[in-house]
Amino acid sequence: MSQTYDIKTAAVIGAGTMGRGIVMCLANAGVTVQWVDNNPQMLEQALASVADTYAHNVRQGRIDQAEADARLARVSAAADYAAIRNVDLVIEAVYENLELKQKIFRELDGLLKPEALLASNTSALDIDAIAAATKRPEQVLGLHFFSPAHIMKLLEIVRGAQTSPAALQAALALGKRMGKVSVVSGNCHGFIGNRMLHPYVLEARKMLLEGAYPQQIDAALQGFGFAMGPFRMYDVVGIDLEWRARELAGKGQDAPQVQVDNRLCEMGRFGQKSGNGYYHYEPGSRQAEHDPQVDALVLQVSEGLGFQRREIGPEEILERCLLALVNEGAKILQEGIAESARDIDLVYLNGYGFPADKGGPMAWADQQGLADIHQRLLALQTRQGDQWKPARLIGELAAQGKGFADR
Ligand code: NAD
């Protein structure tokens, strides 16, 4: 069946951090939005916060009052799912829990018109498992916005095994209307961006245990040009999100590299939102200040785990964090999760604060030369083990004297 989709109306499920930004993206693009949350108080607060944001935009002179009124008029609360049965698209942004998302998709599938599209804003969950809860898997996909959704340019569009080309086209067209940089990703845990983030952050956390301190690691990566080092980023995102997810999943909590995070969370140090995390924040300030208590905690945890601490310089920090990104990026490319190295670079430039002048992790690797990257990964593999085994694609391209961009 060749079907085209024209998205004029949408519903957003969930009025939390992401739902708020997503609603504004849609309303700003001229889409009428109905909003559902099972917590009425949350929905009320969210509507007020959207109105506040538009009023702020008017005060800043970014839009005029008539435009603010028009945008706000496109947003309304819906009492239940029955009230949204005629929308063209639903974007779900509830808690990151597969069973909950499946339940919502199953229910919506039974109510929505047959041609409606169903999208999830999940950060990492299996889109096919979500689609399997419906009888319309060809109309299900991931629309992964980044926080704050109305400001961040990146949109990862996740293609499930059965997502139809027409549904994908509709998502790309919507991305364009919302002024996003859209990148299509295959379905794997974490998609392109968060899958690569995992080994990058793992190296940063391991180096804390081996001898470095958060400020030192962040300074090295910010010196390279990242908008934020990994620990400052965790303070912004909230250290407690992964902590709670590990707790809920009942696994991962014992891994040595998360012990500093666990201790910080047990102390109520969740990051910027609680005034303390890896750094200290004065009330009302987002300025990350060095906190000697955190260094003492890092020392205590790492010694408690039996690490013989050593000096770790900025060269080693950059080498391990950047090569972890590049090697995972190469695997993502060879598996066909990303269509091109450029797409991976776009994700890192627009969603993760990778320095623009370096062109993205894959372009940076090409500048170094893949033969050089290959040798450096082999050297790390000899010193630290098989997690550094170079992706097959790197060896192949290096042998041909090619780069990722030549593929
Ligand atoms: P949040 O906790 O701020 O908001 C979730 C909202 O969902 C709450 O308002 C809650 O009341 C509502 N909700 C829960 N169950 C519901 C139900 N059955 N029906 C209707 N509403 C329900 O969460 P968030 O940070 O906005 O994250 C939402 C999703 O977006 C998650 O899947 C998350 O992984 C993903 N995501 C988050 C970020 C981020 O930086 N926060 C970035 C990208 C993607």
Tab-separated table of C-alpha atoms and ligand atoms in Angstrom:
chain	number	residue	atom	x	y	z
A	1	MET	CA	0.000	0.000	0.000
A	2	SER	CA	1.510	3.333	-0.908
A	3	GLN	CA	0.411	5.753	1.737
A	4	THR	CA	1.448	9.352	2.326
A	5	TYR	CA	1.012	11.051	5.644
A	6	ASP	CA	0.167	14.669	6.193
A	7	ILE	CA	0.654	15.639	9.820
A	8	LYS	CA	-1.687	18.447	10.843
A	9	THR	CA	-2.659	17.275	14.314
A	10	ALA	CA	-0.730	15.434	16.986
A	11	ALA	CA	-0.975	14.254	20.555
A	12	VAL	CA	1.856	14.126	23.075
A	13	ILE	CA	1.666	11.624	25.946
A	14	GLY	CA	3.643	12.770	28.971
A	15	ALA	CA	4.014	16.324	30.284
A	16	GLY	CA	7.458	16.020	31.858
A	17	THR	CA	10.776	17.519	30.765
A	18	MET	CA	10.647	16.120	27.245
A	19	GLY	CA	6.905	16.379	26.632
A	20	ARG	CA	7.075	20.138	27.287
A	21	GLY	CA	9.768	20.741	24.702
A	22	ILE	CA	8.180	18.419	22.140
A	23	VAL	CA	4.804	20.150	22.438
A	24	MET	CA	6.478	23.483	21.700
A	25	CYS	CA	8.362	22.049	18.701
A	26	LEU	CA	5.047	20.875	17.220
A	27	ALA	CA	3.067	24.028	18.037
A	28	ASN	CA	5.866	26.222	16.657
A	29	ALA	CA	5.714	24.247	13.407
A	30	GLY	CA	1.972	24.876	13.045
A	31	VAL	CA	0.780	21.484	14.297
A	32	THR	CA	-2.257	21.414	16.603
A	33	VAL	CA	-1.365	19.427	19.731
A	34	GLN	CA	-3.438	17.660	22.326
A	35	TRP	CA	-1.638	16.795	25.508
A	36	VAL	CA	-2.195	13.852	27.854
A	37	ASP	CA	-0.650	13.011	31.208
A	38	ASN	CA	-2.092	10.672	33.825
A	39	ASN	CA	-1.111	13.213	36.453
A	40	PRO	CA	-3.469	16.221	36.027
A	41	GLN	CA	-1.311	18.437	38.209
A	42	MET	CA	1.702	17.728	36.003
A	43	LEU	CA	-0.300	18.654	32.910
A	44	GLU	CA	-1.496	21.890	34.477
A	45	GLN	CA	2.060	22.851	35.457
A	46	ALA	CA	3.300	21.916	31.991
A	47	LEU	CA	0.708	24.104	30.234
A	48	ALA	CA	1.689	27.006	32.494
A	49	SER	CA	5.375	26.441	31.761
A	50	VAL	CA	4.747	26.464	27.992
A	51	ALA	CA	2.812	29.755	28.368
A	52	ASP	CA	5.741	31.133	30.422
A	53	THR	CA	8.261	30.142	27.765
A	54	TYR	CA	6.260	31.907	25.040
A	55	ALA	CA	5.854	35.027	27.216
A	56	HIS	CA	9.631	34.968	27.777
A	57	ASN	CA	10.212	34.666	24.004
A	58	VAL	CA	8.026	37.751	23.492
A	59	ARG	CA	9.957	39.730	26.145
A	60	GLN	CA	13.191	38.751	24.413
A	61	GLY	CA	11.768	39.982	21.101
A	62	ARG	CA	12.138	36.550	19.482
A	63	ILE	CA	8.450	36.355	18.529
A	64	ASP	CA	5.616	38.901	18.699
A	65	GLN	CA	2.553	38.594	20.919
A	66	ALA	CA	0.306	37.486	18.035
A	67	GLU	CA	2.669	34.624	17.219
A	68	ALA	CA	2.883	33.613	20.883
A	69	ASP	CA	-0.912	33.609	21.107
A	70	ALA	CA	-1.216	31.527	17.932
A	71	ARG	CA	1.300	28.979	19.183
A	72	LEU	CA	-0.338	28.677	22.571
A	73	ALA	CA	-3.789	28.377	20.985
A	74	ARG	CA	-2.582	25.230	19.170
A	75	VAL	CA	-1.951	23.448	22.489
A	76	SER	CA	-4.701	21.968	24.616
A	77	ALA	CA	-5.071	19.398	27.370
A	78	ALA	CA	-6.920	16.180	26.583
A	79	ALA	CA	-8.722	14.310	29.337
A	80	ASP	CA	-8.015	10.819	28.025
A	81	TYR	CA	-6.959	8.737	25.031
A	82	ALA	CA	-10.480	8.699	23.595
A	83	ALA	CA	-10.199	12.474	23.131
A	84	ILE	CA	-7.185	12.092	20.847
A	85	ARG	CA	-8.523	9.339	18.592
A	86	ASN	CA	-8.482	11.526	15.443
A	87	VAL	CA	-4.911	12.832	15.529
A	88	ASP	CA	-2.439	12.132	12.704
A	89	LEU	CA	0.513	11.410	15.003
A	90	VAL	CA	1.118	10.513	18.651
A	91	ILE	CA	4.494	11.110	20.305
A	92	GLU	CA	4.877	9.252	23.591
A	93	ALA	CA	7.241	10.724	26.205
A	94	VAL	CA	6.444	8.899	29.462
A	95	TYR	CA	8.947	7.221	31.812
A	96	GLU	CA	11.670	5.110	30.228
A	97	ASN	CA	10.071	1.716	30.804
A	98	LEU	CA	9.360	-0.804	28.066
A	99	GLU	CA	6.277	-2.412	29.633
A	100	LEU	CA	4.678	0.990	30.247
A	101	LYS	CA	5.352	2.126	26.686
A	102	GLN	CA	4.026	-1.163	25.267
A	103	LYS	CA	0.848	-0.822	27.309
A	104	ILE	CA	0.277	2.723	26.017
A	105	PHE	CA	0.980	1.748	22.393
A	106	ARG	CA	-1.374	-1.245	22.636
A	107	GLU	CA	-4.147	0.936	23.971
A	108	LEU	CA	-3.609	3.700	21.419
A	109	ASP	CA	-3.484	1.210	18.560
A	110	GLY	CA	-7.009	0.105	19.404
A	111	LEU	CA	-8.313	3.667	19.464
A	112	LEU	CA	-6.525	5.715	16.824
A	113	LYS	CA	-7.613	5.972	13.203
A	114	PRO	CA	-5.869	3.321	11.055
A	115	GLU	CA	-3.578	5.786	9.260
A	116	ALA	CA	-2.221	7.469	12.425
A	117	LEU	CA	1.515	7.263	13.113
A	118	LEU	CA	2.845	6.279	16.530
A	119	ALA	CA	6.226	7.488	17.792
A	120	SER	CA	8.219	7.044	20.981
A	121	ASN	CA	10.757	9.486	22.390
A	122	THR	CA	12.599	6.647	24.126
A	123	SER	CA	16.330	7.276	24.651
A	124	ALA	CA	17.401	3.690	24.133
A	125	LEU	CA	14.598	1.108	24.207
A	126	ASP	CA	13.850	-1.382	21.432
A	127	ILE	CA	11.496	0.262	18.903
A	128	ASP	CA	10.561	-3.139	17.455
A	129	ALA	CA	9.470	-4.377	20.875
A	130	ILE	CA	7.296	-1.262	21.237
A	131	ALA	CA	5.913	-1.671	17.687
A	132	ALA	CA	5.125	-5.338	18.422
A	133	ALA	CA	2.489	-4.183	20.911
A	134	THR	CA	0.489	-2.790	17.962
A	135	LYS	CA	-1.110	-4.145	14.803
A	136	ARG	CA	0.502	-1.334	12.776
A	137	PRO	CA	4.286	-1.840	13.209
A	138	GLU	CA	4.901	-0.214	9.797
A	139	GLN	CA	3.542	3.039	11.272
A	140	VAL	CA	5.664	2.968	14.433
A	141	LEU	CA	9.037	4.694	14.797
A	142	GLY	CA	11.280	6.494	17.239
A	143	LEU	CA	11.398	10.284	17.368
A	144	HIS	CA	14.278	10.884	19.757
A	145	PHE	CA	14.428	14.549	20.744
A	146	PHE	CA	17.244	15.972	22.871
A	147	SER	CA	16.805	18.057	25.982
A	148	PRO	CA	15.612	20.822	25.959
A	149	ALA	CA	13.647	19.588	22.955
A	150	HIS	CA	12.479	22.995	21.705
A	151	ILE	CA	16.076	24.249	21.614
A	152	MET	CA	18.304	21.321	20.671
A	153	LYS	CA	18.595	20.925	16.902
A	154	LEU	CA	19.033	17.174	16.724
A	155	LEU	CA	16.245	14.693	16.024
A	156	GLU	CA	17.162	11.007	15.785
A	157	ILE	CA	14.491	9.255	13.731
A	158	VAL	CA	14.580	5.577	14.608
A	159	ARG	CA	13.605	3.174	11.883
A	160	GLY	CA	12.176	-0.100	13.203
A	161	ALA	CA	12.499	-3.348	11.236
A	162	GLN	CA	8.991	-2.816	9.842
A	163	THR	CA	8.757	0.992	9.691
A	164	SER	CA	7.501	1.860	6.188
A	165	PRO	CA	9.375	4.243	3.875
A	166	ALA	CA	6.271	6.484	3.874
A	167	ALA	CA	6.248	6.729	7.675
A	168	LEU	CA	9.953	7.571	7.600
A	169	GLN	CA	9.358	10.240	4.943
A	170	ALA	CA	6.587	11.754	7.075
A	171	ALA	CA	8.946	11.933	10.064
A	172	LEU	CA	11.677	13.536	7.952
A	173	ALA	CA	9.194	16.099	6.599
A	174	LEU	CA	8.012	16.872	10.123
A	175	GLY	CA	11.632	17.218	11.299
A	176	LYS	CA	12.166	19.764	8.546
A	177	ARG	CA	9.053	21.738	9.514
A	178	MET	CA	10.294	21.824	13.123
A	179	GLY	CA	13.668	23.152	11.956
A	180	LYS	CA	15.540	20.064	13.160
A	181	VAL	CA	18.669	18.371	11.899
A	182	SER	CA	17.184	14.903	11.395
A	183	VAL	CA	19.321	11.782	11.302
A	184	VAL	CA	17.871	8.335	10.623
A	185	SER	CA	19.154	5.590	12.898
A	186	GLY	CA	18.583	1.864	12.852
A	187	ASN	CA	17.171	0.219	15.926
A	188	CYS	CA	19.755	-0.786	18.538
A	189	HIS	CA	20.159	-0.038	22.226
A	190	GLY	CA	20.812	3.714	22.504
A	191	PHE	CA	20.535	4.271	18.728
A	192	ILE	CA	23.493	6.270	17.344
A	193	GLY	CA	24.105	8.928	19.987
A	194	ASN	CA	23.539	7.179	23.299
A	195	ARG	CA	25.118	3.929	22.091
A	196	MET	CA	28.364	5.827	21.389
A	197	LEU	CA	28.064	7.767	24.622
A	198	HIS	CA	28.176	4.555	26.646
A	199	PRO	CA	31.824	3.518	25.978
A	200	TYR	CA	32.910	7.181	26.070
A	201	VAL	CA	31.491	7.695	29.556
A	202	LEU	CA	32.735	4.278	30.642
A	203	GLU	CA	36.319	5.347	29.914
A	204	ALA	CA	35.798	8.603	31.820
A	205	ARG	CA	34.436	6.706	34.819
A	206	LYS	CA	37.240	4.127	34.715
A	207	MET	CA	39.826	6.896	34.711
A	208	LEU	CA	38.261	8.307	37.895
A	209	LEU	CA	38.980	5.004	39.582
A	210	GLU	CA	42.481	4.710	38.080
A	211	GLY	CA	43.706	8.117	39.232
A	212	ALA	CA	41.938	11.107	37.637
A	213	TYR	CA	39.383	13.524	39.128
A	214	PRO	CA	36.141	14.760	37.486
A	215	GLN	CA	37.406	18.285	36.944
A	216	GLN	CA	40.582	17.024	35.274
A	217	ILE	CA	38.673	14.806	32.834
A	218	ASP	CA	36.160	17.539	31.999
A	219	ALA	CA	38.962	20.086	31.534
A	220	ALA	CA	40.764	17.825	29.052
A	221	LEU	CA	37.633	17.293	26.936
A	222	GLN	CA	36.573	20.933	27.166
A	223	GLY	CA	40.135	21.857	26.182
A	224	PHE	CA	39.597	19.742	23.074
A	225	GLY	CA	36.486	21.847	22.425
A	226	PHE	CA	33.547	19.857	23.833
A	227	ALA	CA	30.798	22.146	25.146
A	228	MET	CA	30.878	20.104	28.377
A	229	GLY	CA	32.964	17.273	29.746
A	230	PRO	CA	31.140	14.052	30.736
A	231	PHE	CA	30.779	14.824	34.451
A	232	ARG	CA	29.406	18.312	33.885
A	233	MET	CA	27.041	16.735	31.372
A	234	TYR	CA	25.878	14.185	33.971
A	235	ASP	CA	25.232	17.010	36.420
A	236	VAL	CA	22.982	18.673	33.827
A	237	VAL	CA	21.158	15.488	32.831
A	238	GLY	CA	20.824	14.249	36.434
A	239	ILE	CA	23.109	11.535	37.858
A	240	ASP	CA	20.061	9.881	39.418
A	241	LEU	CA	18.415	8.918	36.093
A	242	GLU	CA	20.803	6.039	35.376
A	243	TRP	CA	21.037	5.203	39.089
A	244	ARG	CA	17.254	4.743	39.279
A	245	ALA	CA	17.217	2.852	35.955
A	246	ARG	CA	19.867	0.416	37.310
A	247	GLU	CA	17.832	0.055	40.489
A	248	LEU	CA	14.613	-0.632	38.535
A	249	ALA	CA	16.322	-3.081	36.176
A	250	GLY	CA	17.908	-4.815	39.160
A	251	LYS	CA	21.277	-4.963	37.393
A	252	GLY	CA	24.471	-2.987	36.885
A	253	GLN	CA	24.511	-1.451	40.355
A	254	ASP	CA	27.598	-3.450	41.436
A	255	ALA	CA	29.886	-2.457	38.555
A	256	PRO	CA	33.015	-0.704	39.914
A	257	GLN	CA	32.729	2.209	37.475
A	258	VAL	CA	29.325	3.326	38.812
A	259	GLN	CA	30.323	3.309	42.483
A	260	VAL	CA	31.126	7.035	42.549
A	261	ASP	CA	27.738	7.808	40.932
A	262	ASN	CA	25.999	5.548	43.435
A	263	ARG	CA	27.625	7.245	46.407
A	264	LEU	CA	26.761	10.705	45.050
A	265	CYS	CA	23.116	9.669	44.586
A	266	GLU	CA	22.945	8.132	48.055
A	267	MET	CA	24.081	11.538	49.355
A	268	GLY	CA	21.262	13.230	47.376
A	269	ARG	CA	23.820	14.805	45.027
A	270	PHE	CA	21.843	14.378	41.784
A	271	GLY	CA	23.514	17.195	39.846
A	272	GLN	CA	22.554	20.766	39.017
A	273	LYS	CA	18.925	20.292	40.054
A	274	SER	CA	19.902	19.485	43.652
A	275	GLY	CA	22.663	22.098	43.922
A	276	ASN	CA	25.350	19.411	44.151
A	277	GLY	CA	26.564	16.566	41.995
A	278	TYR	CA	30.068	16.092	40.634
A	279	TYR	CA	30.287	19.846	41.232
A	280	HIS	CA	28.747	22.378	43.580
A	281	TYR	CA	26.189	24.967	42.392
A	282	GLU	CA	25.271	28.093	44.310
A	283	PRO	CA	21.493	28.602	44.631
A	284	GLY	CA	20.076	29.775	41.303
A	285	SER	CA	23.413	29.328	39.523
A	286	ARG	CA	24.415	26.873	36.812
A	287	GLN	CA	28.109	27.591	37.310
A	288	ALA	CA	29.877	24.298	38.101
A	289	GLU	CA	32.260	24.847	41.019
A	290	HIS	CA	35.007	22.455	42.021
A	291	ASP	CA	34.087	20.587	45.211
A	292	PRO	CA	36.988	19.028	47.191
A	293	GLN	CA	34.470	16.707	48.906
A	294	VAL	CA	33.901	14.985	45.563
A	295	ASP	CA	37.650	14.484	45.046
A	296	ALA	CA	37.830	12.946	48.533
A	297	LEU	CA	34.923	10.647	47.645
A	298	VAL	CA	36.577	9.589	44.365
A	299	LEU	CA	39.802	8.819	46.244
A	300	GLN	CA	37.960	6.865	48.914
A	301	VAL	CA	35.928	4.803	46.417
A	302	SER	CA	38.878	4.022	44.191
A	303	GLU	CA	41.164	3.051	47.086
A	304	GLY	CA	38.332	1.036	48.609
A	305	LEU	CA	38.097	-0.923	45.367
A	306	GLY	CA	41.839	-1.616	45.552
A	307	PHE	CA	43.035	0.674	42.735
A	308	GLN	CA	46.667	1.856	42.837
A	309	ARG	CA	46.068	5.423	41.717
A	310	ARG	CA	48.427	6.967	39.151
A	311	GLU	CA	48.786	10.300	37.328
A	312	ILE	CA	46.535	10.467	34.283
A	313	GLY	CA	47.356	13.284	31.875
A	314	PRO	CA	45.106	15.083	29.376
A	315	GLU	CA	46.622	13.128	26.448
A	316	GLU	CA	45.464	9.811	27.900
A	317	ILE	CA	42.031	11.238	28.736
A	318	LEU	CA	41.536	12.436	25.164
A	319	GLU	CA	42.955	9.275	23.641
A	320	ARG	CA	40.666	6.949	25.557
A	321	CYS	CA	37.477	9.026	25.346
A	322	LEU	CA	37.827	9.936	21.662
A	323	LEU	CA	38.922	6.506	20.471
A	324	ALA	CA	36.040	4.924	22.409
A	325	LEU	CA	33.653	7.158	20.415
A	326	VAL	CA	35.329	6.445	17.088
A	327	ASN	CA	35.490	2.668	17.542
A	328	GLU	CA	31.808	2.440	18.518
A	329	GLY	CA	30.922	4.823	15.657
A	330	ALA	CA	32.727	2.478	13.248
A	331	LYS	CA	30.716	-0.499	14.556
A	332	ILE	CA	27.503	1.501	14.121
A	333	LEU	CA	28.525	2.200	10.541
A	334	GLN	CA	29.551	-1.362	9.683
A	335	GLU	CA	26.276	-2.705	11.126
A	336	GLY	CA	24.272	-0.273	8.981
A	337	ILE	CA	22.730	1.449	12.036
A	338	ALA	CA	23.932	4.770	10.595
A	339	GLU	CA	23.794	5.325	6.864
A	340	SER	CA	26.981	7.407	6.711
A	341	ALA	CA	29.848	8.722	8.817
A	342	ARG	CA	28.429	12.185	8.209
A	343	ASP	CA	25.187	11.186	9.953
A	344	ILE	CA	27.168	10.094	13.019
A	345	ASP	CA	29.035	13.389	12.971
A	346	LEU	CA	25.755	15.320	12.716
A	347	VAL	CA	24.481	13.500	15.810
A	348	TYR	CA	27.590	14.387	17.808
A	349	LEU	CA	27.780	17.980	16.584
A	350	ASN	CA	24.100	18.772	17.166
A	351	GLY	CA	23.251	16.609	20.154
A	352	TYR	CA	26.414	16.060	22.203
A	353	GLY	CA	28.461	19.265	21.983
A	354	PHE	CA	31.320	17.804	19.910
A	355	PRO	CA	33.550	20.693	18.741
A	356	ALA	CA	32.248	22.021	15.426
A	357	ASP	CA	35.711	22.879	14.095
A	358	LYS	CA	36.733	19.202	14.308
A	359	GLY	CA	33.760	18.155	12.149
A	360	GLY	CA	32.516	15.337	14.403
A	361	PRO	CA	34.176	12.166	15.750
A	362	MET	CA	34.329	10.338	12.410
A	363	ALA	CA	35.669	13.364	10.515
A	364	TRP	CA	38.232	13.834	13.301
A	365	ALA	CA	39.307	10.179	12.907
A	366	ASP	CA	39.656	10.687	9.138
A	367	GLN	CA	41.866	13.718	9.780
A	368	GLN	CA	44.099	11.597	12.022
A	369	GLY	CA	44.174	8.896	9.332
A	370	LEU	CA	42.524	5.541	9.886
A	371	ALA	CA	45.852	3.678	9.737
A	372	ASP	CA	46.992	5.788	12.688
A	373	ILE	CA	43.682	5.264	14.555
A	374	HIS	CA	43.994	1.515	13.909
A	375	GLN	CA	47.501	1.418	15.410
A	376	ARG	CA	46.422	3.449	18.423
A	377	LEU	CA	43.473	1.116	19.097
A	378	LEU	CA	45.789	-1.892	18.830
A	379	ALA	CA	48.168	-0.261	21.324
A	380	LEU	CA	45.275	0.274	23.769
A	381	GLN	CA	44.137	-3.313	23.199
A	382	THR	CA	47.609	-4.587	24.154
A	383	ARG	CA	47.703	-2.429	27.282
A	384	GLN	CA	44.082	-2.674	28.462
A	385	GLY	CA	42.311	-5.578	26.824
A	386	ASP	CA	39.900	-6.604	24.133
A	387	GLN	CA	37.323	-3.889	24.635
A	388	TRP	CA	39.722	-1.915	22.426
A	389	LYS	CA	39.762	-4.413	19.562
A	390	PRO	CA	39.455	-2.199	16.471
A	391	ALA	CA	36.149	-2.398	14.589
A	392	ARG	CA	36.549	-4.507	11.438
A	393	LEU	CA	35.681	-1.493	9.260
A	394	ILE	CA	38.627	0.519	10.582
A	395	GLY	CA	41.098	-2.218	9.626
A	396	GLU	CA	39.542	-2.583	6.174
A	397	LEU	CA	39.491	1.128	5.368
A	398	ALA	CA	43.002	1.623	6.794
A	399	ALA	CA	44.339	-1.190	4.561
A	400	GLN	CA	42.850	0.567	1.512
A	401	GLY	CA	44.215	3.953	2.549
A	402	LYS	CA	40.649	5.235	2.873
A	403	GLY	CA	38.671	7.144	5.469
A	404	PHE	CA	35.105	6.810	6.814
A	405	ALA	CA	33.999	9.581	4.446
A	406	ASP	CA	35.108	7.539	1.387
A	407	ARG	CA	32.676	4.792	2.193
B	1	NAD	P1	9.661	12.907	33.049
B	1	NAD	O1	9.744	12.017	34.239
B	1	NAD	O2	10.089	14.327	33.168
B	1	NAD	O3	8.149	12.917	32.516
B	1	NAD	C1	7.381	11.768	32.297
B	1	NAD	C2	5.911	12.169	32.330
B	1	NAD	O4	5.139	11.030	31.935
B	1	NAD	C3	5.398	12.594	33.695
B	1	NAD	O5	4.758	13.839	33.594
B	1	NAD	C4	4.402	11.489	34.080
B	1	NAD	O6	3.320	11.971	34.849
B	1	NAD	C5	3.958	11.019	32.703
B	1	NAD	N1	3.404	9.667	32.697
B	1	NAD	C6	3.893	8.573	33.305
B	1	NAD	N2	3.116	7.503	33.038
B	1	NAD	C7	2.114	7.942	32.241
B	1	NAD	C8	0.992	7.317	31.645
B	1	NAD	N3	0.738	6.017	31.813
B	1	NAD	N4	0.180	8.061	30.867
B	1	NAD	C9	0.402	9.364	30.700
B	1	NAD	N5	1.456	10.026	31.264
B	1	NAD	C10	2.287	9.308	32.019
B	1	NAD	O7	10.460	12.160	31.890
B	1	NAD	P2	11.295	12.810	30.674
B	1	NAD	O8	12.649	13.174	31.140
B	1	NAD	O9	10.435	13.807	29.997
B	1	NAD	O10	11.475	11.518	29.743
B	1	NAD	C11	10.425	11.027	28.961
B	1	NAD	C12	10.979	10.080	27.911
B	1	NAD	O11	11.900	10.795	27.089
B	1	NAD	C13	11.745	8.888	28.453
B	1	NAD	O12	11.506	7.777	27.625
B	1	NAD	C14	13.186	9.337	28.366
B	1	NAD	O13	14.105	8.273	28.278
B	1	NAD	C15	13.146	10.129	27.072
B	1	NAD	N6	14.210	11.142	26.937
B	1	NAD	C16	14.585	11.913	27.987
B	1	NAD	C17	15.564	12.879	27.807
B	1	NAD	C18	15.979	13.785	28.957
B	1	NAD	O14	17.040	14.405	28.861
B	1	NAD	N7	15.186	13.899	30.004
B	1	NAD	C19	16.166	13.056	26.554
B	1	NAD	C20	15.726	12.279	25.491
B	1	NAD	C21	14.752	11.312	25.671
